[in-house]
Amino acid sequence: AAAPAFILKHPRAVNVDLQTDATLQVDISDALSERDKVKFTVHTKSTLPNFKQSEFSVVRQHEEFIWLHDSFVENEDYAGYIIPPAPPRPDFDASREKLQKLGEGEGSMTKEEFTKMKQELEAEYLAIFKKTVAMHEVFLCRVAAHPVLRKDLNFHVFLEYNQDLSVRGKNKKEKLEDFFKNVVKSADGVLVAGVKDVDDFFEHEKTFLLEYHNRVKDASAKSDRMIRSHKSTHTTALLRILLHHYAYYCTTTVKVEQLLMTDVSSHLLQKIEARVAADEDLKLADLLKYYLRESQAAKDLLYRRGRALVDYENANKALDKARAKNRDVLQAETSQQLCCHKFEKISESAKQELIDFKTRRVAAFRKNLVELAELELKHAKGNLQLLQSCLSVLKGDT
Amino acid sequence: AQETQLFSLVPAVRNPQKSSDLPVSSSSTSLPMFRNKTFSVRRRFSDFLGLYEKMSVKSSLHGCVIPPPPEKSVMGMTKVKVGKDDPSSAEFLERRRAALERYLQRVVCHPLLLQDPDVREFLEKEELPRAVNTQALSGAGFLKMINKASDAVNKMTIKMNESDTWFEDKLQEVESEEQQLRKLHAVVDSLVNHRKELCGNTAVFAKSMAMLGNSEDNTALSRALSQLAEVEDKMEQLHQEQAASDFFIFAELLADYIRLLGAVRGCFDQRMRAWQRWQEAQSTLQKKREAEAKLLWANKPDKLQQAKEEITEWEAKVTQYERDFDRIGVTVRKEVLRFEEEKAKDFKGQIVKYLESMLQSQQRLIKFWEAFLPEAKAIA
C-alpha cells in the first residue's frame, strides 16, 4: 500500500488561548498531505488597508513557515519580543513506515486483520496530520495577535503572495538550526554566569525561566512516555476476546442477542479507551510540548536582552577609555547612546512580553486542565454505564 | 444440592530451610463424614502432589476429571515476572497459596472425590506420611505427563471405529479450546507487562508534574499542578491493582483451565486404553480358542483342560473389560458435562469479578477527577 494522500478540511480549533481580532484573522482552512510534502492553505480575512483584498488564500509549505519565523528572529527591531516558536516539522516517517510494512505483510494476514490494522494506522496518520496543522495554525495566529509582528512586511507577503516564496529551506534551515544550538548553549551561560541583574523583575524571570524550562522539558518527555504506555495497554481488547471465548466455549444456554449486547458494549469500551489516551495527548502532552517551545522563546528574549546589556556595558567602558585618552570621544558617545537606547527599548518591551507570557500560560493551562478533567469524567462515566450493562447481561444469563 | 465446603489456606511463616508448611483449614456445615465442623491440619506442598497421585491411579475414579495440582516451578505457564523468582517473595507465596486453595476447592466440589477416603484423610489427619513418587509431577509438570501418556495411546495400532461421534467431536472441541486458551494466556501476559510499564511511567510522570508545580510562580496554577501530580499518583495505584486483577483473575484462570483441559484429554485417553484393553483381551480370547481347536485335533486331554480353563478366564476378562469400557464411557460423558458446567460458572464468575473491579476502578477515578476539577477551575 502506497503512503496515502490525506486532505483535511477545516481542522479543529487550536488548544492555546488566543484572542481573535476582526482586523486580521488567519487560519489554515485545509491541508493536503502527499508523499513527503504537506501543503497548508493559509486563509486570511482582514480589514487592514495593507492587503489588496479583504479575504484571500495561499498555499504554503513547512519551509515557508520556518523562513518567516527565522526572519523575525534575525530582525533586530524584534529583539525585545518573544518570537512565537516555529511549528515542528511534519513528521510522518514512523507512520508511513508502519503503513508500508502493513502493505508488505498483507499476504500473511486475514482480510479482516488487514482492514482493522489499516484503519488503526490511518487513524494514527490522521491524528498526526491534524496535530501538525494545528501547530502551524497556532504559530500564524500568535503572529496575527501580536501588536507589532502582525504588521511585519514578510508576514504580509507570506499571507498574500500567491506564488511559491522559493525558500530553498534546507541549507538555510540547517545553518540556522546549528546557529541556534550554539546560541542556546551560550545563552544559558550568559543568563546564569552573568552579573545579578539590578532589575528585580528580570532577575526573578531569569531564575524562574531557567528552572521552569527544564521542568517542562522533563514533564513533556515523561508525559509522552506515559501516554505511549497507555496506548499500548489494551485492556478492553482482552475483555472482548474473553467475552467471545465465553460465548463460544462456555455458554450452555445460548442467548445470542444478550451476548451480542456484551460485544457491542465491549466494542464501545474499546473506543472510549482509545479516546482517553488521545485526550490526554491533546490536553496534557501537547500543552507541555507547546510551553516547552514558548519558554525557550522567552529564554531567547532574555538572552537577547542580556547580550544588549553586555554591549551597553562594553560601550560604557569604551566611552570612559575614549574620554580618558581624549580620542574618538564623539564616536564612543554615539555608540554608547545607541547601545543604551537599544537596551532600554528591549527591556521595556521584554517586561510586557514576559507578563503577557505568564498570562497566556496560566490561561492555557487552566483551559486544558479543566477540559482534561471534564473529559476524563465524561469517559469514566461512559465506561461505568457500559460496564454495568455488560455485568447485567452476564449476571442475568443463567 | 451438594453442600459446598469452605476452605481457606493461610500461608505459613517463611522458612527457607524446609519446604513451606501450609495450614489447611476446612469448615463444613453439615457433611456427616467429618468429625468436626471446622478442622485444621498442616500440609507440605508435596502432600498436595501426593494426593493427586493417589487419586489418579484409582480404578474407581477412572474417567473422572481429577483436578491437576499446581506446578511446582514458579514460571510454569507464564512469562510474567510476578514478584521475583525468589520463593520467599510475598507475591510468589500468595500465588502458590491461592493455587493450592483453588485445587482443593475443585477436589471437594467433585461429588466422587469428596467421598474418597484419601481426600478425607488429607483434610483431617494430623500427620500424613511423606508422599513419594511425585517426581513425575513436580519435575516435568502435569501437562508434560499428560501429553506423554497421550502419545503412548496414539501410538497403539488398533484404532477405534465409533458409531457415536460424541467422543470424537468432544475431544476435538477440547483440543481447540485448549489452543485458544493458550493464545489468550499470551495476550494476558502481554497486557500485564504493558500495564506494569504504564505504572512505572505514570509514577515518573507524577513526580515530574510535582516538580513543575513547584517551579510555577502563579500560586493557583502551582497548586493545581501539584494536585494533578497527586491524581496521577493515585492513577498509578489503580494501575497496580488492575495489574494484580489481570493476573489473579484471568492469567491464573487461563493457566488452570489449560491444565484442566489436559486432564479432560487424559480421561478420553483412559477410555481409549480401556477400549484397547478390551480389544486385546478379545484377540487373546480368539487365540486361546484357536489353540483349543488345535489341541482338540491333537488329542492331549491335560493340555485341553488347561486350555478350556484359560478360555473361561479370558471370556470373563472380555466381559469385564467390555463392562469397564462401557462404564468409563458413561463416566466420561457425565464428567465432561459436569466439567463444562463448572467451567462456565468459573469463567462467568471471573469475568464478572473483573468487570466489577474495572467498575470500582472507574468509580474511584471519577472521585479523583471530581476533586481535581474545582482546583483547575480556581486557576486565575
mmCIF file of N, CA and C in Angstrom, chain A residues 204-205 208 211-212 215-216 218-219 222-223 225-226 229-230 232-236 238-239 241-243 245-246 249-252 269 280 284 288 358 361-362 365-366 369-370 372-374 376-377 379-381 383-384 387-388 390-391 394-395 397-398, chain B residues 173 176-177 180-181 184 187-188 191 194-195 197-198 201-202 204-205 208-209 211-212 214-218 221 224-225 228 232 235 239 242 250 254 343-344 347-348 351-352 354-356 358-359 362-363 365-366 369-370 372-373 376-380:
data_model
loop_
_atom_site.group_PDB
_atom_site.id
_atom_site.type_symbol
_atom_site.label_atom_id
_atom_site.label_comp_id
_atom_site.label_asym_id
_atom_site.label_seq_id
_atom_site.Cartn_x
_atom_site.Cartn_y
_atom_site.Cartn_z
ATOM 1 N N HIS A 204 14.299 37.885 38.729
ATOM 2 C CA HIS A 204 13.330 36.836 39.061
ATOM 3 C C HIS A 204 12.982 36.005 37.827
ATOM 4 N N GLU A 205 12.721 36.697 36.709
ATOM 5 C CA GLU A 205 12.323 35.993 35.489
ATOM 6 C C GLU A 205 13.409 35.046 35.016
ATOM 7 N N PHE A 208 13.469 32.064 37.307
ATOM 8 C CA PHE A 208 12.253 31.308 37.079
ATOM 9 C C PHE A 208 12.311 30.542 35.762
ATOM 10 N N GLU A 211 14.667 27.404 35.438
ATOM 11 C CA GLU A 211 14.165 26.215 36.118
ATOM 12 C C GLU A 211 12.900 25.695 35.434
ATOM 13 N N TYR A 212 11.985 26.604 35.140
ATOM 14 C CA TYR A 212 10.715 26.219 34.547
ATOM 15 C C TYR A 212 10.911 25.469 33.242
ATOM 16 N N ARG A 215 12.029 21.957 33.746
ATOM 17 C CA ARG A 215 10.998 21.082 34.306
ATOM 18 C C ARG A 215 9.905 20.772 33.295
ATOM 19 N N VAL A 216 9.580 21.737 32.454
ATOM 20 C CA VAL A 216 8.596 21.487 31.405
ATOM 21 C C VAL A 216 9.147 20.454 30.428
ATOM 22 N N ASP A 218 11.243 18.071 31.082
ATOM 23 C CA ASP A 218 11.173 16.779 31.745
ATOM 24 C C ASP A 218 9.744 16.249 31.733
ATOM 25 N N ALA A 219 8.811 17.124 32.141
ATOM 26 C CA ALA A 219 7.402 16.707 32.204
ATOM 27 C C ALA A 219 6.898 16.308 30.822
ATOM 28 N N LYS A 222 8.207 12.867 29.886
ATOM 29 C CA LYS A 222 7.584 11.814 30.685
ATOM 30 C C LYS A 222 6.114 11.632 30.370
ATOM 31 N N SER A 223 5.442 12.718 30.008
ATOM 32 C CA SER A 223 4.031 12.571 29.633
ATOM 33 C C SER A 223 3.928 11.773 28.338
ATOM 34 N N ARG A 225 5.932 9.431 27.293
ATOM 35 C CA ARG A 225 6.180 8.030 27.589
ATOM 36 C C ARG A 225 4.964 7.375 28.237
ATOM 37 N N MET A 226 4.365 8.116 29.162
ATOM 38 C CA MET A 226 3.208 7.569 29.864
ATOM 39 C C MET A 226 2.056 7.327 28.898
ATOM 40 N N SER A 229 2.555 4.324 26.742
ATOM 41 C CA SER A 229 2.209 3.119 27.501
ATOM 42 C C SER A 229 0.707 2.922 27.541
ATOM 43 N N HIS A 230 0.016 4.020 27.770
ATOM 44 C CA HIS A 230 -1.435 3.980 27.836
ATOM 45 C C HIS A 230 -2.009 3.429 26.541
ATOM 46 N N SER A 232 -0.674 1.433 24.495
ATOM 47 C CA SER A 232 -0.405 0.025 24.221
ATOM 48 C C SER A 232 -0.933 -0.916 25.295
ATOM 49 N N THR A 233 -1.741 -0.394 26.225
ATOM 50 C CA THR A 233 -2.340 -1.256 27.239
ATOM 51 C C THR A 233 -3.787 -1.532 26.847
ATOM 52 N N HIS A 234 -3.982 -2.629 26.175
ATOM 53 C CA HIS A 234 -5.297 -2.891 25.578
ATOM 54 C C HIS A 234 -6.176 -3.761 26.459
ATOM 55 N N THR A 235 -6.646 -3.159 27.543
ATOM 56 C CA THR A 235 -7.494 -3.909 28.474
ATOM 57 C C THR A 235 -8.778 -4.360 27.809
ATOM 58 N N THR A 236 -9.429 -3.420 27.140
ATOM 59 C CA THR A 236 -10.757 -3.739 26.619
ATOM 60 C C THR A 236 -10.679 -4.744 25.477
ATOM 61 N N LEU A 238 -8.718 -7.301 25.444
ATOM 62 C CA LEU A 238 -8.694 -8.591 26.128
ATOM 63 C C LEU A 238 -10.082 -8.981 26.585
ATOM 64 N N LEU A 239 -10.773 -8.002 27.174
ATOM 65 C CA LEU A 239 -12.120 -8.264 27.665
ATOM 66 C C LEU A 239 -13.004 -8.783 26.545
ATOM 67 N N ILE A 241 -12.109 -10.317 23.755
ATOM 68 C CA ILE A 241 -11.745 -11.681 23.361
ATOM 69 C C ILE A 241 -12.281 -12.688 24.373
ATOM 70 N N LEU A 242 -12.174 -12.319 25.668
ATOM 71 C CA LEU A 242 -12.650 -13.236 26.699
ATOM 72 C C LEU A 242 -14.159 -13.435 26.607
ATOM 73 N N LEU A 243 -14.875 -12.350 26.344
ATOM 74 C CA LEU A 243 -16.324 -12.475 26.208
ATOM 75 C C LEU A 243 -16.679 -13.361 25.011
ATOM 76 N N HIS A 245 -14.774 -15.741 23.834
ATOM 77 C CA HIS A 245 -14.400 -17.098 24.206
ATOM 78 C C HIS A 245 -15.493 -17.722 25.064
ATOM 79 N N TYR A 246 -15.959 -16.930 26.022
ATOM 80 C CA TYR A 246 -17.021 -17.396 26.907
ATOM 81 C C TYR A 246 -18.262 -17.770 26.096
ATOM 82 N N TYR A 249 -17.339 -21.031 23.883
ATOM 83 C CA TYR A 249 -16.977 -22.310 24.510
ATOM 84 C C TYR A 249 -17.690 -22.600 25.824
ATOM 85 N N CYS A 250 -18.310 -21.586 26.414
ATOM 86 C CA CYS A 250 -18.775 -21.810 27.784
ATOM 87 C C CYS A 250 -20.270 -21.700 28.004
ATOM 88 N N THR A 251 -20.979 -21.147 27.065
ATOM 89 C CA THR A 251 -22.390 -20.986 27.391
ATOM 90 C C THR A 251 -23.148 -22.248 27.065
ATOM 91 N N THR A 252 -23.833 -22.735 28.060
ATOM 92 C CA THR A 252 -24.659 -23.915 27.832
ATOM 93 C C THR A 252 -26.023 -23.480 27.298
ATOM 94 N N LEU A 269 -16.423 0.184 24.762
ATOM 95 C CA LEU A 269 -15.399 0.387 25.789
ATOM 96 C C LEU A 269 -14.037 0.589 25.131
ATOM 97 N N GLU A 280 -5.698 12.701 26.598
ATOM 98 C CA GLU A 280 -4.538 13.017 27.443
ATOM 99 C C GLU A 280 -3.426 13.598 26.587
ATOM 100 N N LEU A 284 -2.749 17.351 27.585
ATOM 101 C CA LEU A 284 -1.629 17.387 28.502
ATOM 102 C C LEU A 284 -0.308 17.414 27.743
ATOM 103 N N LEU A 288 2.189 20.662 27.203
ATOM 104 C CA LEU A 288 3.551 20.714 27.733
ATOM 105 C C LEU A 288 4.555 20.954 26.605
ATOM 106 N N LYS A 358 3.182 35.034 30.888
ATOM 107 C CA LYS A 358 2.625 34.433 32.094
ATOM 108 C C LYS A 358 1.098 34.342 32.002
ATOM 109 N N ARG A 361 0.162 31.682 29.593
ATOM 110 C CA ARG A 361 0.480 30.365 30.127
ATOM 111 C C ARG A 361 -0.581 29.919 31.123
ATOM 112 N N VAL A 362 -0.884 30.810 32.050
ATOM 113 C CA VAL A 362 -1.869 30.464 33.077
ATOM 114 C C VAL A 362 -3.220 30.145 32.440
ATOM 115 N N PHE A 365 -3.070 26.727 30.579
ATOM 116 C CA PHE A 365 -3.091 25.601 31.497
ATOM 117 C C PHE A 365 -4.475 25.435 32.102
ATOM 118 N N ARG A 366 -5.057 26.540 32.468
ATOM 119 C CA ARG A 366 -6.400 26.447 33.054
ATOM 120 C C ARG A 366 -7.350 25.773 32.082
ATOM 121 N N LEU A 369 -6.404 22.003 31.558
ATOM 122 C CA LEU A 369 -6.583 21.144 32.718
ATOM 123 C C LEU A 369 -8.068 20.950 33.020
ATOM 124 N N VAL A 370 -8.837 22.031 32.868
ATOM 125 C CA VAL A 370 -10.284 21.907 33.076
ATOM 126 C C VAL A 370 -10.869 20.946 32.045
ATOM 127 N N LEU A 372 -9.326 18.633 30.385
ATOM 128 C CA LEU A 372 -8.828 17.285 30.651
ATOM 129 C C LEU A 372 -9.685 16.606 31.715
ATOM 130 N N ALA A 373 -9.897 17.331 32.823
ATOM 131 C CA ALA A 373 -10.678 16.750 33.915
ATOM 132 C C ALA A 373 -12.099 16.426 33.454
ATOM 133 N N GLU A 374 -12.685 17.348 32.698
ATOM 134 C CA GLU A 374 -14.065 17.117 32.236
ATOM 135 C C GLU A 374 -14.139 15.920 31.302
ATOM 136 N N GLU A 376 -11.999 13.331 31.226
ATOM 137 C CA GLU A 376 -11.760 12.117 31.998
ATOM 138 C C GLU A 376 -13.059 11.688 32.680
ATOM 139 N N LEU A 377 -13.762 12.668 33.232
ATOM 140 C CA LEU A 377 -15.019 12.354 33.908
ATOM 141 C C LEU A 377 -16.042 11.816 32.929
ATOM 142 N N HIS A 379 -15.561 10.285 30.109
ATOM 143 C CA HIS A 379 -15.207 8.933 29.664
ATOM 144 C C HIS A 379 -15.427 7.898 30.762
ATOM 145 N N ALA A 380 -15.073 8.287 32.002
ATOM 146 C CA ALA A 380 -15.252 7.343 33.112
ATOM 147 C C ALA A 380 -16.726 7.018 33.300
ATOM 148 N N LYS A 381 -17.558 8.044 33.165
ATOM 149 C CA LYS A 381 -18.993 7.790 33.336
ATOM 150 C C LYS A 381 -19.525 6.923 32.204
ATOM 151 N N ASN A 383 -17.757 4.701 30.620
ATOM 152 C CA ASN A 383 -17.275 3.357 30.951
ATOM 153 C C ASN A 383 -18.170 2.676 31.973
ATOM 154 N N LEU A 384 -18.539 3.445 32.994
ATOM 155 C CA LEU A 384 -19.376 2.886 34.054
ATOM 156 C C LEU A 384 -20.651 2.286 33.483
ATOM 157 N N LEU A 387 -19.905 -0.875 31.482
ATOM 158 C CA LEU A 387 -19.546 -1.998 32.346
ATOM 159 C C LEU A 387 -20.777 -2.544 33.055
ATOM 160 N N GLN A 388 -21.623 -1.622 33.512
ATOM 161 C CA GLN A 388 -22.828 -2.070 34.203
ATOM 162 C C GLN A 388 -23.728 -2.856 33.262
ATOM 163 N N CYS A 390 -22.757 -4.657 30.656
ATOM 164 C CA CYS A 390 -22.151 -5.989 30.479
ATOM 165 C C CYS A 390 -22.450 -6.869 31.669
ATOM 166 N N LEU A 391 -22.292 -6.300 32.860
ATOM 167 C CA LEU A 391 -22.499 -7.072 34.079
ATOM 168 C C LEU A 391 -23.935 -7.570 34.162
ATOM 169 N N LEU A 394 -24.416 -10.517 31.852
ATOM 170 C CA LEU A 394 -23.774 -11.742 32.335
ATOM 171 C C LEU A 394 -24.481 -12.316 33.553
ATOM 172 N N LYS A 395 -24.834 -11.426 34.479
ATOM 173 C CA LYS A 395 -25.459 -11.919 35.701
ATOM 174 C C LYS A 395 -26.841 -12.483 35.412
ATOM 175 N N ASP A 397 -27.713 -13.987 32.628
ATOM 176 C CA ASP A 397 -27.636 -15.204 31.826
ATOM 177 C C ASP A 397 -27.442 -16.425 32.718
ATOM 178 N N THR A 398 -28.422 -17.319 32.759
ATOM 179 C CA THR A 398 -28.294 -18.493 33.631
ATOM 180 C C THR A 398 -27.972 -19.737 32.816
ATOM 181 N N GLU B 173 -13.206 -30.558 20.263
ATOM 182 C CA GLU B 173 -13.610 -29.289 20.876
ATOM 183 C C GLU B 173 -12.649 -28.928 22.012
ATOM 184 N N SER B 176 -9.325 -27.811 20.665
ATOM 185 C CA SER B 176 -9.374 -26.474 20.079
ATOM 186 C C SER B 176 -9.481 -25.415 21.175
ATOM 187 N N GLU B 177 -10.259 -25.707 22.222
ATOM 188 C CA GLU B 177 -10.372 -24.728 23.301
ATOM 189 C C GLU B 177 -9.036 -24.549 24.011
ATOM 190 N N GLN B 180 -6.978 -22.180 22.082
ATOM 191 C CA GLN B 180 -7.447 -20.808 22.255
ATOM 192 C C GLN B 180 -6.998 -20.239 23.586
ATOM 193 N N LEU B 181 -7.089 -21.064 24.620
ATOM 194 C CA LEU B 181 -6.704 -20.583 25.944
ATOM 195 C C LEU B 181 -5.226 -20.245 26.002
ATOM 196 N N LEU B 184 -4.904 -16.892 24.507
ATOM 197 C CA LEU B 184 -5.420 -15.907 25.449
ATOM 198 C C LEU B 184 -4.435 -15.652 26.573
ATOM 199 N N VAL B 187 -1.899 -13.312 25.553
ATOM 200 C CA VAL B 187 -2.429 -11.940 25.496
ATOM 201 C C VAL B 187 -2.453 -11.326 26.897
ATOM 202 N N VAL B 188 -2.922 -12.099 27.879
ATOM 203 C CA VAL B 188 -2.994 -11.581 29.251
ATOM 204 C C VAL B 188 -1.595 -11.264 29.768
ATOM 205 N N LEU B 191 -0.511 -8.100 28.373
ATOM 206 C CA LEU B 191 -1.245 -6.990 28.989
ATOM 207 C C LEU B 191 -0.671 -6.649 30.348
ATOM 208 N N HIS B 194 2.552 -4.740 29.915
ATOM 209 C CA HIS B 194 2.321 -3.363 29.482
ATOM 210 C C HIS B 194 1.803 -2.509 30.620
ATOM 211 N N ARG B 195 0.899 -3.112 31.424
ATOM 212 C CA ARG B 195 0.322 -2.320 32.491
ATOM 213 C C ARG B 195 1.365 -1.989 33.555
ATOM 214 N N GLU B 197 4.441 -1.485 32.956
ATOM 215 C CA GLU B 197 5.230 -0.404 32.355
ATOM 216 C C GLU B 197 4.484 0.917 32.532
ATOM 217 N N LEU B 198 3.167 0.864 32.289
ATOM 218 C CA LEU B 198 2.337 2.058 32.442
ATOM 219 C C LEU B 198 2.417 2.588 33.866
ATOM 220 N N ASN B 201 5.720 4.379 34.340
ATOM 221 C CA ASN B 201 5.741 5.656 33.617
ATOM 222 C C ASN B 201 4.822 6.684 34.249
ATOM 223 N N THR B 202 3.694 6.222 34.804
ATOM 224 C CA THR B 202 2.768 7.150 35.457
ATOM 225 C C THR B 202 3.402 7.718 36.715
ATOM 226 N N VAL B 204 6.556 8.105 37.392
ATOM 227 C CA VAL B 204 7.623 9.024 36.992
ATOM 228 C C VAL B 204 7.028 10.349 36.518
ATOM 229 N N PHE B 205 5.946 10.259 35.749
ATOM 230 C CA PHE B 205 5.286 11.476 35.261
ATOM 231 C C PHE B 205 4.732 12.289 36.415
ATOM 232 N N SER B 208 7.348 14.332 37.903
ATOM 233 C CA SER B 208 7.775 15.468 37.087
ATOM 234 C C SER B 208 6.738 16.589 37.133
ATOM 235 N N MET B 209 5.458 16.238 37.252
ATOM 236 C CA MET B 209 4.412 17.256 37.381
ATOM 237 C C MET B 209 4.535 17.983 38.719
ATOM 238 N N MET B 211 7.246 18.503 40.329
ATOM 239 C CA MET B 211 8.388 19.407 40.179
ATOM 240 C C MET B 211 7.981 20.655 39.398
ATOM 241 N N LEU B 212 7.216 20.420 38.326
ATOM 242 C CA LEU B 212 6.759 21.561 37.517
ATOM 243 C C LEU B 212 5.900 22.489 38.368
ATOM 244 N N ASN B 214 6.048 22.943 41.512
ATOM 245 C CA ASN B 214 6.919 23.677 42.441
ATOM 246 C C ASN B 214 7.538 24.901 41.818
ATOM 247 N N SER B 215 7.898 24.783 40.504
ATOM 248 C CA SER B 215 8.606 25.919 39.909
ATOM 249 C C SER B 215 7.657 26.932 39.274
ATOM 250 N N GLU B 216 6.374 26.581 39.161
ATOM 251 C CA GLU B 216 5.392 27.521 38.601
ATOM 252 C C GLU B 216 5.186 28.676 39.582
ATOM 253 N N ASP B 217 5.272 29.927 39.071
ATOM 254 C CA ASP B 217 5.186 31.020 40.042
ATOM 255 C C ASP B 217 3.788 31.608 40.206
ATOM 256 N N ASN B 218 2.842 31.146 39.432
ATOM 257 C CA ASN B 218 1.455 31.533 39.697
ATOM 258 C C ASN B 218 0.908 30.575 40.757
ATOM 259 N N LEU B 221 -2.085 28.104 39.873
ATOM 260 C CA LEU B 221 -1.669 27.103 38.893
ATOM 261 C C LEU B 221 -0.701 26.117 39.539
ATOM 262 N N ALA B 224 -2.699 23.704 41.448
ATOM 263 C CA ALA B 224 -3.414 22.773 40.571
ATOM 264 C C ALA B 224 -2.461 21.710 40.021
ATOM 265 N N LEU B 225 -1.262 22.121 39.644
ATOM 266 C CA LEU B 225 -0.304 21.159 39.097
ATOM 267 C C LEU B 225 0.098 20.131 40.153
ATOM 268 N N LEU B 228 -2.664 17.770 40.368
ATOM 269 C CA LEU B 228 -2.646 16.862 39.223
ATOM 270 C C LEU B 228 -1.634 15.744 39.463
ATOM 271 N N GLU B 232 -2.317 11.749 39.466
ATOM 272 C CA GLU B 232 -1.557 10.762 38.679
ATOM 273 C C GLU B 232 -0.965 9.683 39.587
ATOM 274 N N MET B 235 -3.664 7.335 40.167
ATOM 275 C CA MET B 235 -3.862 6.533 38.957
ATOM 276 C C MET B 235 -2.870 5.382 38.934
ATOM 277 N N HIS B 239 -3.592 1.456 38.521
ATOM 278 C CA HIS B 239 -2.976 0.582 37.518
ATOM 279 C C HIS B 239 -2.367 -0.651 38.172
ATOM 280 N N GLN B 242 -5.055 -2.969 39.101
ATOM 281 C CA GLN B 242 -5.593 -3.572 37.883
ATOM 282 C C GLN B 242 -4.670 -4.674 37.380
ATOM 283 N N PHE B 250 -7.512 -13.383 35.719
ATOM 284 C CA PHE B 250 -7.505 -14.001 34.397
ATOM 285 C C PHE B 250 -6.339 -14.944 34.125
ATOM 286 N N LEU B 254 -6.843 -18.861 33.260
ATOM 287 C CA LEU B 254 -6.493 -19.478 31.978
ATOM 288 C C LEU B 254 -5.476 -20.593 32.188
ATOM 289 N N LYS B 343 -16.889 -25.105 34.377
ATOM 290 C CA LYS B 343 -16.076 -24.175 33.578
ATOM 291 C C LYS B 343 -16.886 -22.916 33.269
ATOM 292 N N ALA B 344 -18.142 -23.123 32.842
ATOM 293 C CA ALA B 344 -18.981 -21.976 32.509
ATOM 294 C C ALA B 344 -19.145 -21.082 33.737
ATOM 295 N N PHE B 347 -15.699 -19.317 34.513
ATOM 296 C CA PHE B 347 -15.383 -18.235 33.577
ATOM 297 C C PHE B 347 -16.305 -17.056 33.800
ATOM 298 N N LYS B 348 -17.586 -17.374 33.920
ATOM 299 C CA LYS B 348 -18.515 -16.271 34.132
ATOM 300 C C LYS B 348 -18.150 -15.537 35.407
ATOM 301 N N ILE B 351 -15.067 -13.371 34.911
ATOM 302 C CA ILE B 351 -15.333 -12.205 34.064
ATOM 303 C C ILE B 351 -16.131 -11.178 34.857
ATOM 304 N N VAL B 352 -17.130 -11.664 35.603
ATOM 305 C CA VAL B 352 -17.935 -10.753 36.428
ATOM 306 C C VAL B 352 -17.038 -10.040 37.454
ATOM 307 N N TYR B 354 -13.889 -9.430 37.257
ATOM 308 C CA TYR B 354 -13.017 -8.476 36.576
ATOM 309 C C TYR B 354 -13.778 -7.210 36.198
ATOM 310 N N LEU B 355 -14.988 -7.405 35.663
ATOM 311 C CA LEU B 355 -15.815 -6.256 35.313
ATOM 312 C C LEU B 355 -16.107 -5.430 36.554
ATOM 313 N N GLU B 356 -16.379 -6.112 37.659
ATOM 314 C CA GLU B 356 -16.650 -5.383 38.899
ATOM 315 C C GLU B 356 -15.415 -4.626 39.368
ATOM 316 N N MET B 358 -13.104 -3.451 37.412
ATOM 317 C CA MET B 358 -12.986 -2.323 36.479
ATOM 318 C C MET B 358 -13.970 -1.225 36.879
ATOM 319 N N LEU B 359 -15.166 -1.660 37.259
ATOM 320 C CA LEU B 359 -16.200 -0.715 37.661
ATOM 321 C C LEU B 359 -15.732 0.106 38.858
ATOM 322 N N GLN B 362 -13.202 2.652 37.894
ATOM 323 C CA GLN B 362 -13.779 3.834 37.253
ATOM 324 C C GLN B 362 -14.436 4.731 38.291
ATOM 325 N N GLN B 363 -15.073 4.136 39.295
ATOM 326 C CA GLN B 363 -15.732 4.942 40.316
ATOM 327 C C GLN B 363 -14.697 5.744 41.102
ATOM 328 N N LEU B 365 -11.759 6.592 39.985
ATOM 329 C CA LEU B 365 -11.230 7.558 39.029
ATOM 330 C C LEU B 365 -12.110 8.803 39.003
ATOM 331 N N ILE B 366 -13.421 8.573 38.995
ATOM 332 C CA ILE B 366 -14.362 9.698 38.971
ATOM 333 C C ILE B 366 -14.158 10.566 40.205
ATOM 334 N N TRP B 369 -10.961 12.773 39.800
ATOM 335 C CA TRP B 369 -11.091 13.902 38.879
ATOM 336 C C TRP B 369 -12.128 14.914 39.338
ATOM 337 N N GLU B 370 -13.175 14.434 40.022
ATOM 338 C CA GLU B 370 -14.158 15.383 40.558
ATOM 339 C C GLU B 370 -13.519 16.267 41.617
ATOM 340 N N PHE B 372 -10.384 17.098 41.598
ATOM 341 C CA PHE B 372 -9.407 17.954 40.922
ATOM 342 C C PHE B 372 -10.051 19.107 40.158
ATOM 343 N N LEU B 373 -11.213 18.854 39.581
ATOM 344 C CA LEU B 373 -11.839 19.846 38.689
ATOM 345 C C LEU B 373 -11.946 21.240 39.310
ATOM 346 N N ALA B 376 -8.693 23.025 39.221
ATOM 347 C CA ALA B 376 -8.349 23.519 37.884
ATOM 348 C C ALA B 376 -9.135 24.779 37.570
ATOM 349 N N LYS B 377 -10.414 24.789 37.961
ATOM 350 C CA LYS B 377 -11.240 25.957 37.673
ATOM 351 C C LYS B 377 -10.803 27.166 38.493
ATOM 352 N N ALA B 378 -10.162 26.901 39.640
ATOM 353 C CA ALA B 378 -9.735 28.000 40.517
ATOM 354 C C ALA B 378 -8.492 28.708 40.006
ATOM 355 N N ILE B 379 -7.892 28.186 38.928
ATOM 356 C CA ILE B 379 -6.688 28.822 38.401
ATOM 357 C C ILE B 379 -7.042 30.193 37.859
ATOM 358 N N ALA B 380 -6.280 31.186 38.301
ATOM 359 C CA ALA B 380 -6.524 32.544 37.814
ATOM 360 C C ALA B 380 -5.226 33.319 37.728
#
